[in-house]
Short mmCIF file of C-alpha atoms in Angstrom, two decimals:
data_model
loop_
_atom_site.label_atom_id
_atom_site.label_comp_id
_atom_site.label_asym_id
_atom_site.label_seq_id
_atom_site.Cartn_x
_atom_site.Cartn_y
_atom_site.Cartn_z
CA MET A 1 112.68 93.21 80.76
CA LYS A 2 111.15 94.47 84.67
CA ILE A 3 110.58 98.33 84.88
CA LEU A 4 109.69 100.56 87.56
CA ILE A 5 108.14 103.76 86.76
CA TYR A 6 108.28 106.29 89.43
CA GLY A 7 106.66 109.53 88.90
CA LEU A 8 103.74 111.86 90.21
CA HIS A 9 101.55 112.50 87.32
CA PHE A 10 99.83 108.99 85.50
CA LYS A 11 97.07 108.19 83.36
CA PRO A 12 94.11 108.37 83.55
CA ASP A 13 95.27 112.44 83.51
CA LEU A 14 94.29 113.71 79.80
CA ILE A 15 96.97 116.12 79.71
CA GLY A 16 100.74 116.43 80.29
CA ILE A 17 102.80 114.40 82.07
CA GLY A 18 100.24 111.92 83.21
CA LYS A 19 98.99 111.35 79.89
CA TYR A 20 102.69 110.59 78.04
CA THR A 21 103.99 108.52 80.99
CA GLY A 22 100.50 106.50 80.67
CA GLU A 23 101.11 105.81 77.00
CA MET A 24 104.97 104.96 77.35
CA THR A 25 103.98 102.73 79.85
CA ASP A 26 101.29 101.00 77.58
CA TRP A 27 103.52 100.83 75.19
CA LEU A 28 105.98 99.44 76.80
CA SER A 29 103.60 96.65 78.51
CA ASN A 30 102.24 95.95 74.99
CA ARG A 31 105.72 95.08 74.02
CA GLY A 32 106.14 92.35 76.83
CA HIS A 33 107.88 94.05 79.16
CA LYS A 34 106.76 93.85 83.19
CA ILE A 35 106.28 97.20 84.44
CA ARG A 36 105.05 98.22 88.22
CA VAL A 37 103.92 101.66 88.57
CA ILE A 38 104.48 104.00 91.42
CA THR A 39 101.99 107.24 91.64
CA ALA A 40 99.75 109.46 92.82
CA PRO A 41 96.04 109.62 92.54
CA SER A 42 94.83 111.63 89.67
CA TYR A 43 94.16 115.62 90.29
CA TYR A 44 95.61 117.41 87.54
CA PRO A 45 94.70 119.67 85.95
CA GLN A 46 91.86 120.95 88.42
CA TRP A 47 94.17 120.57 91.47
CA LYS A 48 91.63 118.37 92.66
CA LEU A 49 91.19 114.28 93.55
CA LYS A 50 89.09 112.82 90.60
CA GLN A 51 87.91 110.27 93.24
CA ARG A 52 87.61 109.58 96.59
CA PHE A 53 91.30 109.07 97.90
CA TRP A 54 92.68 109.36 100.87
CA TRP A 55 95.25 106.27 101.30
CA TYR A 56 97.42 103.94 99.14
CA LYS A 57 95.66 102.55 96.62
CA LYS A 58 96.28 99.24 94.37
CA GLU A 59 95.46 98.76 90.82
CA VAL A 60 96.03 96.41 88.09
CA ASN A 61 95.40 97.50 84.75
CA PRO A 62 97.35 95.24 83.44
CA PHE A 63 100.49 96.29 85.39
CA LEU A 64 100.46 96.78 89.09
CA THR A 65 100.16 100.54 90.15
CA TRP A 66 100.45 101.89 93.72
CA ARG A 67 98.90 105.19 93.88
CA CYS A 68 99.89 107.03 97.30
CA PRO A 69 98.62 109.73 99.48
CA ILE A 70 99.70 112.98 98.66
CA TYR A 71 99.11 116.83 99.59
CA ILE A 72 97.14 118.92 97.08
CA PRO A 73 97.08 122.30 97.88
CA SER A 74 93.87 124.25 97.09
CA GLN A 75 96.08 126.89 96.00
CA PRO A 76 99.31 126.13 94.49
CA LYS A 77 102.19 128.40 95.23
CA GLY A 78 105.93 128.11 96.02
CA PHE A 79 105.94 127.00 99.81
CA THR A 80 102.88 124.43 98.98
CA ARG A 81 103.59 123.42 96.10
CA LEU A 82 106.94 122.22 97.47
CA LEU A 83 105.12 120.61 100.01
CA HIS A 84 102.74 118.86 97.38
CA LEU A 85 106.02 117.93 95.86
CA LEU A 86 107.73 116.36 98.85
CA SER A 87 104.50 114.85 100.13
CA PHE A 88 104.73 112.34 97.41
CA ALA A 89 108.50 111.75 97.63
CA LEU A 90 107.85 110.73 101.20
CA SER A 91 104.77 108.74 101.08
CA SER A 92 106.28 106.43 98.16
CA VAL A 93 109.13 105.53 100.08
CA PRO A 94 106.92 102.50 101.80
CA ILE A 95 106.56 101.16 98.26
CA LEU A 96 109.77 101.44 97.24
CA ILE A 97 111.11 99.56 100.00
CA LYS A 98 108.13 96.84 99.30
CA TYR A 99 109.88 96.49 95.57
CA LEU A 100 112.87 95.92 96.98
CA SER A 101 112.91 92.23 96.66
CA TRP A 102 111.07 92.56 92.87
CA LYS A 103 114.53 93.98 91.44
CA PRO A 104 114.15 95.57 87.99
CA GLU A 105 116.38 95.72 85.40
CA TYR A 106 115.29 99.69 85.21
CA ILE A 107 114.36 102.39 87.76
CA ILE A 108 112.50 105.05 85.27
CA SER A 109 111.81 108.43 87.70
CA ILE A 110 109.57 110.74 86.13
CA GLU A 111 110.62 114.54 86.90
CA PRO A 112 109.00 116.21 88.77
CA PRO A 113 109.18 116.10 91.52
CA PHE A 114 113.00 116.12 91.43
CA PHE A 115 112.74 114.87 95.35
CA THR A 116 112.33 111.36 94.16
CA THR A 117 115.88 111.39 92.73
CA PRO A 118 117.67 110.62 95.85
CA PHE A 119 115.28 107.59 96.58
CA THR A 120 115.57 106.37 92.84
CA LEU A 121 119.44 106.25 93.10
CA LEU A 122 119.15 104.97 96.45
CA TYR A 123 117.08 102.16 94.88
CA SER A 124 118.81 101.82 92.04
CA LYS A 125 122.16 100.98 93.98
CA LEU A 126 120.32 98.17 96.19
CA THR A 127 118.68 96.37 93.57
CA ARG A 128 121.56 96.99 91.01
CA SER A 129 118.99 98.47 88.70
CA LYS A 130 120.03 101.13 85.92
CA SER A 131 117.89 104.31 86.97
CA ILE A 132 116.95 106.67 84.18
CA LEU A 133 115.73 110.22 85.12
CA HIS A 134 113.38 111.28 82.55
CA ILE A 135 112.78 115.32 82.70
CA GLN A 136 109.24 116.04 81.45
CA ASP A 137 109.12 119.75 83.13
CA LEU A 138 111.45 121.67 85.03
CA GLU A 139 110.11 122.70 88.64
CA ILE A 140 111.86 126.14 88.99
#
């Protein structure tokens, strides 16, 4: 089965959503599913990039992962945190477009950010894939 995992947090984060999403992806991959991931660079829980990063980065480990540039506020508060979440949603669109021809059977959108949900639904309609919204944490 072809599965697209779409979410802000991913491994190598050692805690929270990134850890669990990474473990789920490894589990699916180890069972023979073809996986692709759209995510952001690792920054959590320090709210600082763990490595020098400023543009799109492609990784193969053993599945294809694209890391999209994001805005990371030095002190996340209401408005800056919304900008942070929105920056991932917008910067991930070019990779979604790139994956239109791949046509997965499922797209799993990991929430937060909820801002990616409209893009997930549109992608699902365009590729005729099933969309799954997996809520790991509520943003409000």
